[in-house]
Amino acid sequence: MKKRIAILGSTGSIGLNTLSIIDHFPDQFEVVGLTAGNNIELLSQQVKKYRPRKIAVFNSAKAKKIKSLIDSSRTKVLDGLNGLNEIAASPDVDLVVAGMAGSGGLIPILEAVKKGKVVALANKEPMVMAGDLVMNEARRAHAKIIPIDSEHNAIFQCLEGKKKEEIGSVVLTCSGGPFYSWPKKKLSTVTVSQALQHPRWKMGKKVTIDSATLMNKGLEIIEATYLFGVSLSQVKVVIHPEAIVHGMVEFIDGIFLALLGQPDMRLPIQHALYYPERKNNTLPRLDLGNVSKLHFFTPDEKKFPCLSLAKQAREAGGTMTTVLNGANEIAVEAFLKKDIKFLEIPLVIKEVMHRHKVIQKPALKEILAEDKWAKQQAQKIIKKCHD
Ligand code: MG
């Protein structure tokens, strides 16, 4: 029996890497649902190749347009949030790859989790917004969440068969982004194109900018606390420019387990698609003789304040991480549009967090309302700075 796969965000970097793994194992997987945000030309090519039963495009005008590009008698075209939800929760789907960027993935992921699906999770923002809610629903419905964010996938593998009480800390490695060796002063000159040059990974724009500010690592710290049920103080970050060690666990007896591999997203994706099995593949192998040296440094939180903002948000708990995430999404968007400078990203987030009154144990309705509030506040702050 083929595993039936739905991919949320099939035209993005995670989606394309997932499809390339599926191309390697055509007898093992069947693509039954795809969703995309903007790139309907590429989505229509994917429909012709994989013949999914359903696709969804969030924007209804674009959903209409794609009908003229494909054979819509064979593939049903859905739109809006309901369309994404229908694909995520579809009874003929075994595994959902959550590869969208940003907060828009939250509701579809919750729908998949409530239906007890296996969710291969790359989209970290929903965990930052609503980690407790997602994990509680997953427990209730016996859904399995397998992280494909490379660090969390590594830690997930290091933790297999281990007891929670045995964990001392989990260690997220961080390539450091393009600016880790820059003096703090020079960061005021960072341009959009410099920030989009990630030294190790080729990814979407949002996560690439987050990697440059180190907010990506901040979001990953929050994600790790929920995924692995550990406290904030049990999550450590080390800068590791070679990006060969993807994650580690230090156990209470002082022994570390580390996961090493090529910096290639197809590795954690294949692991998640096949879990709990492992399969041979033809991907490039790691040659440690060639790597020769591995470096580790402690990150400078003064230089990269997003990291400490994320920790403060997790410390405050409740809706504060939702607000951190919402403000960050708007600040990154504004930076990409050149409305704010690189060093203004953390300033906007800090100010929105400062204005926020935390709601502890929020319901979904409150999370969505605070996400919207944070985004509006960030927009106001950005507008005021530049009037
Ligand atoms: Mg990562």
GROMACS .gro file of C-alpha atoms and ligand atoms in nm:
model
  388
    1MET     CA    1   0.000   0.000   0.000
    2LYS     CA    2   0.132   0.341  -0.096
    3LYS     CA    3   0.148   0.610   0.171
    4ARG     CA    4  -0.092   0.886   0.070
    5ILE     CA    5   0.066   1.231   0.102
    6ALA     CA    6  -0.076   1.583   0.109
    7ILE     CA    7   0.168   1.876   0.086
    8LEU     CA    8   0.071   2.215   0.224
    9GLY     CA    9   0.293   2.460   0.037
   10SER     CA   10   0.397   2.235  -0.252
   11THR     CA   11   0.566   2.510  -0.456
   12GLY     CA   12   0.794   2.629  -0.174
   13SER     CA   13   1.134   2.493  -0.081
   14ILE     CA   14   1.001   2.220   0.155
   15GLY     CA   15   0.733   2.121  -0.097
   16LEU     CA   16   0.982   2.087  -0.382
   17ASN     CA   17   1.225   1.886  -0.168
   18THR     CA   18   0.940   1.658  -0.059
   19LEU     CA   19   0.838   1.598  -0.421
   20SER     CA   20   1.199   1.520  -0.513
   21ILE     CA   21   1.206   1.249  -0.244
   22ILE     CA   22   0.873   1.114  -0.371
   23ASP     CA   23   1.025   1.108  -0.724
   24HIS     CA   24   1.296   0.876  -0.588
   25PHE     CA   25   1.038   0.632  -0.449
   26PRO     CA   26   0.742   0.643  -0.690
   27ASP     CA   27   0.611   0.302  -0.575
   28GLN     CA   28   0.596   0.403  -0.210
   29PHE     CA   29   0.405   0.729  -0.211
   30GLU     CA   30   0.099   0.875  -0.375
   31VAL     CA   31   0.045   1.250  -0.388
   32VAL     CA   32  -0.325   1.303  -0.317
   33GLY     CA   33  -0.339   1.672  -0.226
   34LEU     CA   34  -0.133   1.985  -0.294
   35THR     CA   35  -0.175   2.346  -0.185
   36ALA     CA   36   0.005   2.660  -0.293
   37GLY     CA   37  -0.015   3.031  -0.224
   38ASN     CA   38   0.097   3.217  -0.533
   39ASN     CA   39   0.284   3.014  -0.786
   40ILE     CA   40  -0.005   2.861  -0.979
   41GLU     CA   41   0.208   2.802  -1.291
   42LEU     CA   42   0.432   2.567  -1.095
   43LEU     CA   43   0.133   2.416  -0.915
   44SER     CA   44  -0.033   2.339  -1.249
   45GLN     CA   45   0.284   2.158  -1.364
   46GLN     CA   46   0.282   1.958  -1.040
   47VAL     CA   47  -0.084   1.867  -1.100
   48LYS     CA   48   0.000   1.734  -1.446
   49LYS     CA   49   0.287   1.527  -1.310
   50TYR     CA   50   0.141   1.390  -0.983
   51ARG     CA   51  -0.234   1.391  -1.062
   52PRO     CA   52  -0.354   1.470  -0.709
   53ARG     CA   53  -0.724   1.425  -0.638
   54LYS     CA   54  -0.750   1.771  -0.484
   55ILE     CA   55  -0.557   2.095  -0.482
   56ALA     CA   56  -0.618   2.419  -0.293
   57VAL     CA   57  -0.511   2.775  -0.366
   58PHE     CA   58  -0.578   3.025  -0.090
   59ASN     CA   59  -0.658   3.316  -0.322
   60SER     CA   60  -0.992   3.247  -0.494
   61ALA     CA   61  -0.910   3.444  -0.811
   62LYS     CA   62  -0.595   3.234  -0.851
   63ALA     CA   63  -0.789   2.917  -0.777
   64LYS     CA   64  -1.026   3.009  -1.060
   65LYS     CA   65  -0.735   3.077  -1.291
   66ILE     CA   66  -0.567   2.742  -1.229
   67LYS     CA   67  -0.882   2.561  -1.341
   68SER     CA   68  -0.807   2.679  -1.695
   69LEU     CA   69  -0.450   2.543  -1.672
   70ILE     CA   70  -0.530   2.187  -1.561
   71ASP     CA   71  -0.775   1.906  -1.625
   72SER     CA   72  -1.019   1.997  -1.350
   73SER     CA   73  -1.240   1.694  -1.419
   74ARG     CA   74  -0.962   1.483  -1.264
   75THR     CA   75  -0.837   1.721  -0.995
   76LYS     CA   76  -1.080   1.910  -0.773
   77VAL     CA   77  -0.979   2.274  -0.716
   78LEU     CA   78  -1.055   2.427  -0.375
   79ASP     CA   79  -0.988   2.773  -0.241
   80GLY     CA   80  -0.958   2.976   0.079
   81LEU     CA   81  -0.882   2.848   0.425
   82ASN     CA   82  -1.160   2.589   0.391
   83GLY     CA   83  -0.984   2.448   0.088
   84LEU     CA   84  -0.656   2.410   0.278
   85ASN     CA   85  -0.841   2.254   0.571
   86GLU     CA   86  -1.023   2.006   0.347
   87ILE     CA   87  -0.693   1.882   0.208
   88ALA     CA   88  -0.521   1.867   0.549
   89ALA     CA   89  -0.809   1.672   0.705
   90SER     CA   90  -0.904   1.460   0.403
   91PRO     CA   91  -0.986   1.097   0.497
   92ASP     CA   92  -0.775   0.967   0.207
   93VAL     CA   93  -0.455   1.131   0.340
   94ASP     CA   94  -0.212   0.939   0.566
   95LEU     CA   95   0.061   1.199   0.605
   96VAL     CA   96   0.049   1.578   0.577
   97VAL     CA   97   0.368   1.768   0.500
   98ALA     CA   98   0.327   2.112   0.658
   99GLY     CA   99   0.562   2.314   0.441
  100MET     CA  100   0.391   2.653   0.433
  101ALA     CA  101   0.569   2.959   0.570
  102GLY     CA  102   0.422   3.164   0.853
  103SER     CA  103   0.113   3.178   1.067
  104GLY     CA  104  -0.127   3.078   0.785
  105GLY     CA  105  -0.041   2.713   0.847
  106LEU     CA  106  -0.190   2.704   1.196
  107ILE     CA  107  -0.553   2.615   1.118
  108PRO     CA  108  -0.479   2.352   0.850
  109ILE     CA  109  -0.220   2.190   1.080
  110LEU     CA  110  -0.475   2.181   1.363
  111GLU     CA  111  -0.727   2.020   1.127
  112ALA     CA  112  -0.476   1.751   1.030
  113VAL     CA  113  -0.380   1.690   1.392
  114LYS     CA  114  -0.745   1.664   1.505
  115LYS     CA  115  -0.798   1.392   1.245
  116GLY     CA  116  -0.504   1.196   1.388
  117LYS     CA  117  -0.282   1.231   1.081
  118VAL     CA  118   0.093   1.196   1.076
  119VAL     CA  119   0.214   1.553   1.034
  120ALA     CA  120   0.564   1.613   0.897
  121LEU     CA  121   0.616   1.960   1.034
  122ALA     CA  122   0.844   2.218   0.873
  123ASN     CA  123   0.617   2.517   0.936
  124LYS     CA  124   0.741   2.635   1.279
  125GLU     CA  125   0.531   2.949   1.325
  126PRO     CA  126   0.211   2.761   1.423
  127MET     CA  127   0.403   2.587   1.705
  128VAL     CA  128   0.529   2.925   1.823
  129MET     CA  129   0.178   3.072   1.811
  130ALA     CA  130  -0.008   2.784   1.965
  131GLY     CA  131   0.230   2.509   2.075
  132ASP     CA  132   0.024   2.394   2.371
  133LEU     CA  133  -0.294   2.377   2.169
  134VAL     CA  134  -0.134   2.182   1.884
  135MET     CA  135   0.035   1.933   2.120
  136ASN     CA  136  -0.282   1.884   2.326
  137GLU     CA  137  -0.490   1.816   2.016
  138ALA     CA  138  -0.221   1.578   1.890
  139ARG     CA  139  -0.230   1.381   2.217
  140ARG     CA  140  -0.608   1.370   2.214
  141ALA     CA  141  -0.634   1.244   1.856
  142HIS     CA  142  -0.317   1.027   1.866
  143ALA     CA  143  -0.166   1.232   1.585
  144LYS     CA  144   0.208   1.194   1.535
  145ILE     CA  145   0.410   1.508   1.474
  146ILE     CA  146   0.747   1.444   1.313
  147PRO     CA  147   0.956   1.758   1.285
  148ILE     CA  148   1.137   1.817   0.957
  149ASP     CA  149   1.299   2.139   1.068
  150SER     CA  150   1.655   1.999   1.052
  151GLU     CA  151   1.749   2.074   1.416
  152HIS     CA  152   1.428   1.934   1.560
  153ASN     CA  153   1.439   1.632   1.335
  154ALA     CA  154   1.792   1.565   1.462
  155ILE     CA  155   1.684   1.597   1.827
  156PHE     CA  156   1.376   1.383   1.759
  157GLN     CA  157   1.607   1.108   1.627
  158CYS     CA  158   1.854   1.145   1.919
  159LEU     CA  159   1.561   1.111   2.162
  160GLU     CA  160   1.414   0.795   2.014
  161GLY     CA  161   1.370   0.528   2.278
  162LYS     CA  162   1.483   0.765   2.555
  163LYS     CA  163   1.285   0.875   2.858
  164LYS     CA  164   1.196   1.238   2.914
  165GLU     CA  165   1.350   1.230   3.263
  166GLU     CA  166   1.684   1.138   3.106
  167ILE     CA  167   1.709   1.461   2.907
  168GLY     CA  168   1.951   1.720   3.045
  169SER     CA  169   1.918   1.960   2.756
  170VAL     CA  170   1.848   1.969   2.385
  171VAL     CA  171   2.094   2.162   2.168
  172LEU     CA  172   1.993   2.346   1.854
  173THR     CA  173   2.279   2.421   1.620
  174CYS     CA  174   2.273   2.741   1.424
  175SER     CA  175   2.477   2.824   1.115
  176GLY     CA  176   2.487   3.183   1.239
  177GLY     CA  177   2.342   3.323   0.919
  178PRO     CA  178   2.540   3.559   0.697
  179PHE     CA  179   2.630   3.810   0.972
  180TYR     CA  180   2.746   3.617   1.277
  181SER     CA  181   3.107   3.732   1.229
  182TRP     CA  182   3.017   4.094   1.149
  183PRO     CA  183   3.085   4.360   1.414
  184LYS     CA  184   2.760   4.487   1.567
  185LYS     CA  185   2.810   4.836   1.423
  186LYS     CA  186   2.821   4.709   1.068
  187LEU     CA  187   2.478   4.543   1.106
  188SER     CA  188   2.316   4.886   1.059
  189THR     CA  189   2.426   4.870   0.695
  190VAL     CA  190   2.273   4.529   0.611
  191THR     CA  191   2.082   4.532   0.281
  192VAL     CA  192   1.796   4.302   0.177
  193SER     CA  193   2.010   4.121  -0.079
  194GLN     CA  194   2.288   4.061   0.178
  195ALA     CA  195   2.035   3.923   0.425
  196LEU     CA  196   1.894   3.689   0.160
  197GLN     CA  197   2.237   3.526   0.107
  198HIS     CA  198   2.229   3.236   0.351
  199PRO     CA  199   2.569   3.064   0.376
  200ARG     CA  200   2.443   2.704   0.411
  201TRP     CA  201   2.077   2.654   0.328
  202LYS     CA  202   1.867   2.757   0.029
  203MET     CA  203   1.524   2.838   0.170
  204GLY     CA  204   1.224   3.070   0.135
  205LYS     CA  205   1.261   3.444   0.200
  206LYS     CA  206   1.089   3.455   0.542
  207VAL     CA  207   1.308   3.187   0.701
  208THR     CA  208   1.621   3.326   0.535
  209ILE     CA  209   1.567   3.670   0.691
  210ASP     CA  210   1.481   3.501   1.023
  211SER     CA  211   1.812   3.314   0.996
  212ALA     CA  212   1.999   3.641   0.946
  213THR     CA  213   1.843   3.803   1.257
  214LEU     CA  214   1.867   3.471   1.449
  215MET     CA  215   1.490   3.496   1.510
  216ASN     CA  216   1.474   3.163   1.330
  217LYS     CA  217   1.669   3.012   1.618
  218GLY     CA  218   1.448   3.199   1.865
  219LEU     CA  219   1.137   3.048   1.705
  220GLU     CA  220   1.308   2.709   1.708
  221ILE     CA  221   1.380   2.739   2.082
  222ILE     CA  222   1.007   2.793   2.143
  223GLU     CA  223   0.915   2.513   1.901
  224ALA     CA  224   1.154   2.276   2.083
  225THR     CA  225   0.998   2.339   2.425
  226TYR     CA  226   0.659   2.226   2.295
  227LEU     CA  227   0.773   1.942   2.069
  228PHE     CA  228   0.993   1.775   2.329
  229GLY     CA  229   0.813   1.886   2.645
  230VAL     CA  230   1.127   2.047   2.788
  231SER     CA  231   1.164   2.374   2.978
  232LEU     CA  232   1.312   2.688   2.825
  233SER     CA  233   1.630   2.647   3.030
  234GLN     CA  234   1.676   2.299   2.884
  235VAL     CA  235   1.705   2.436   2.529
  236LYS     CA  236   2.055   2.547   2.429
  237VAL     CA  237   2.182   2.710   2.111
  238VAL     CA  238   2.531   2.687   1.963
  239ILE     CA  239   2.661   2.856   1.650
  240HIS     CA  240   2.803   2.588   1.423
  241PRO     CA  241   2.899   2.742   1.087
  242GLU     CA  242   2.965   2.412   0.905
  243ALA     CA  243   2.602   2.299   0.959
  244ILE     CA  244   2.708   1.932   0.980
  245VAL     CA  245   2.583   1.864   1.333
  246HIS     CA  246   2.209   1.939   1.311
  247GLY     CA  247   2.109   1.887   1.671
  248MET     CA  248   2.219   1.723   1.995
  249VAL     CA  249   2.079   1.595   2.320
  250GLU     CA  250   2.277   1.610   2.642
  251PHE     CA  251   2.153   1.345   2.884
  252ILE     CA  252   2.156   1.382   3.264
  253ASP     CA  253   2.474   1.175   3.291
  254GLY     CA  254   2.665   1.425   3.074
  255ILE     CA  255   2.663   1.210   2.760
  256PHE     CA  256   2.578   1.378   2.431
  257LEU     CA  257   2.413   1.222   2.129
  258ALA     CA  258   2.453   1.427   1.812
  259LEU     CA  259   2.311   1.384   1.465
  260LEU     CA  260   2.542   1.456   1.173
  261GLY     CA  261   2.464   1.479   0.806
  262GLN     CA  262   2.490   1.689   0.495
  263PRO     CA  263   2.302   2.018   0.521
  264ASP     CA  264   2.031   1.889   0.286
  265MET     CA  265   1.661   1.922   0.373
  266ARG     CA  266   1.587   1.605   0.178
  267LEU     CA  267   1.742   1.401   0.461
  268PRO     CA  268   1.499   1.503   0.738
  269ILE     CA  269   1.211   1.499   0.486
  270GLN     CA  270   1.288   1.140   0.381
  271HIS     CA  271   1.319   1.042   0.747
  272ALA     CA  272   0.974   1.186   0.821
  273LEU     CA  273   0.808   1.037   0.512
  274TYR     CA  274   0.935   0.688   0.594
  275TYR     CA  275   0.929   0.705   0.973
  276PRO     CA  276   0.973   0.468   1.155
  277GLU     CA  277   1.156   0.293   0.868
  278ARG     CA  278   1.481   0.394   0.703
  279LYS     CA  279   1.553   0.359   0.333
  280ASN     CA  280   1.865   0.365   0.122
  281ASN     CA  281   1.893   0.657  -0.119
  282THR     CA  282   2.128   0.817  -0.369
  283LEU     CA  283   2.171   1.151  -0.191
  284PRO     CA  284   2.528   1.291  -0.156
  285ARG     CA  285   2.710   1.138   0.143
  286LEU     CA  286   2.894   1.323   0.416
  287ASP     CA  287   3.271   1.282   0.395
  288LEU     CA  288   3.409   1.374   0.737
  289GLY     CA  289   3.767   1.365   0.610
  290ASN     CA  290   3.668   1.643   0.373
  291VAL     CA  291   3.492   1.844   0.645
  292SER     CA  292   3.799   1.806   0.872
  293LYS     CA  293   3.698   2.069   1.132
  294LEU     CA  294   3.377   2.146   1.316
  295HIS     CA  295   3.343   2.472   1.510
  296PHE     CA  296   3.105   2.568   1.790
  297PHE     CA  297   3.051   2.913   1.944
  298THR     CA  298   2.814   3.067   2.192
  299PRO     CA  299   2.581   3.314   2.016
  300ASP     CA  300   2.604   3.684   2.103
  301GLU     CA  301   2.256   3.783   2.215
  302LYS     CA  302   2.354   4.150   2.234
  303LYS     CA  303   2.437   4.145   1.867
  304PHE     CA  304   2.127   3.942   1.782
  305PRO     CA  305   1.853   4.060   2.020
  306CYS     CA  306   1.584   3.851   1.845
  307LEU     CA  307   1.721   3.550   2.029
  308SER     CA  308   1.661   3.702   2.372
  309LEU     CA  309   1.322   3.843   2.265
  310ALA     CA  310   1.213   3.490   2.180
  311LYS     CA  311   1.330   3.362   2.518
  312GLN     CA  312   1.151   3.646   2.696
  313ALA     CA  313   0.834   3.563   2.505
  314ARG     CA  314   0.852   3.196   2.601
  315GLU     CA  315   0.924   3.293   2.961
  316ALA     CA  316   0.612   3.515   2.966
  317GLY     CA  317   0.417   3.226   2.812
  318GLY     CA  318   0.053   3.231   2.695
  319THR     CA  319  -0.010   3.462   2.401
  320MET     CA  320   0.330   3.635   2.420
  321THR     CA  321   0.487   3.388   2.174
  322THR     CA  322   0.190   3.443   1.940
  323VAL     CA  323   0.259   3.816   1.957
  324LEU     CA  324   0.634   3.773   1.904
  325ASN     CA  325   0.561   3.567   1.595
  326GLY     CA  326   0.298   3.804   1.451
  327ALA     CA  327   0.515   4.113   1.503
  328ASN     CA  328   0.813   3.935   1.349
  329GLU     CA  329   0.616   3.838   1.037
  330ILE     CA  330   0.520   4.200   0.976
  331ALA     CA  331   0.869   4.333   1.056
  332VAL     CA  332   1.031   4.085   0.815
  333GLU     CA  333   0.780   4.177   0.544
  334ALA     CA  334   0.856   4.547   0.600
  335PHE     CA  335   1.232   4.482   0.584
  336LEU     CA  336   1.191   4.291   0.256
  337LYS     CA  337   0.994   4.589   0.118
  338LYS     CA  338   1.274   4.818   0.244
  339ASP     CA  339   1.032   5.001   0.475
  340ILE     CA  340   1.253   4.935   0.779
  341LYS     CA  341   1.621   4.864   0.839
  342PHE     CA  342   1.766   4.533   0.951
  343LEU     CA  343   1.828   4.652   1.307
  344GLU     CA  344   1.472   4.786   1.331
  345ILE     CA  345   1.326   4.434   1.306
  346PRO     CA  346   1.392   4.354   1.676
  347LEU     CA  347   1.291   4.706   1.780
  348VAL     CA  348   0.945   4.666   1.625
  349ILE     CA  349   0.897   4.324   1.789
  350LYS     CA  350   1.016   4.449   2.127
  351GLU     CA  351   0.772   4.741   2.120
  352VAL     CA  352   0.474   4.520   2.026
  353MET     CA  353   0.566   4.275   2.305
  354HIS     CA  354   0.591   4.567   2.546
  355ARG     CA  355   0.234   4.673   2.460
  356HIS     CA  356   0.090   4.324   2.500
  357LYS     CA  357  -0.110   4.198   2.797
  358VAL     CA  358  -0.050   3.823   2.814
  359ILE     CA  359  -0.343   3.581   2.819
  360GLN     CA  360  -0.238   3.253   2.982
  361LYS     CA  361  -0.378   2.923   2.847
  362PRO     CA  362  -0.540   3.094   2.548
  363ALA     CA  363  -0.812   2.930   2.337
  364LEU     CA  364  -0.772   2.925   1.959
  365LYS     CA  365  -1.002   3.226   1.926
  366GLU     CA  366  -0.778   3.431   2.156
  367ILE     CA  367  -0.463   3.318   1.977
  368LEU     CA  368  -0.604   3.427   1.641
  369ALA     CA  369  -0.721   3.761   1.787
  370GLU     CA  370  -0.380   3.833   1.944
  371ASP     CA  371  -0.200   3.734   1.624
  372LYS     CA  372  -0.411   3.991   1.440
  373TRP     CA  373  -0.357   4.250   1.714
  374ALA     CA  374   0.021   4.203   1.708
  375LYS     CA  375   0.033   4.240   1.330
  376GLN     CA  376  -0.174   4.559   1.343
  377GLN     CA  377   0.044   4.703   1.619
  378ALA     CA  378   0.360   4.622   1.423
  379GLN     CA  379   0.216   4.792   1.115
  380LYS     CA  380   0.128   5.101   1.319
  381ILE     CA  381   0.476   5.122   1.469
  382ILE     CA  382   0.641   5.082   1.129
  383LYS     CA  383   0.415   5.346   0.975
  384LYS     CA  384   0.479   5.591   1.258
  385CYS     CA  385   0.858   5.552   1.228
  386HIS     CA  386   0.845   5.648   0.864
  387ASP     CA  387   0.580   5.922   0.851
  388MG      MG  388   1.597   2.493   1.129
   0.00000   0.00000   0.00000
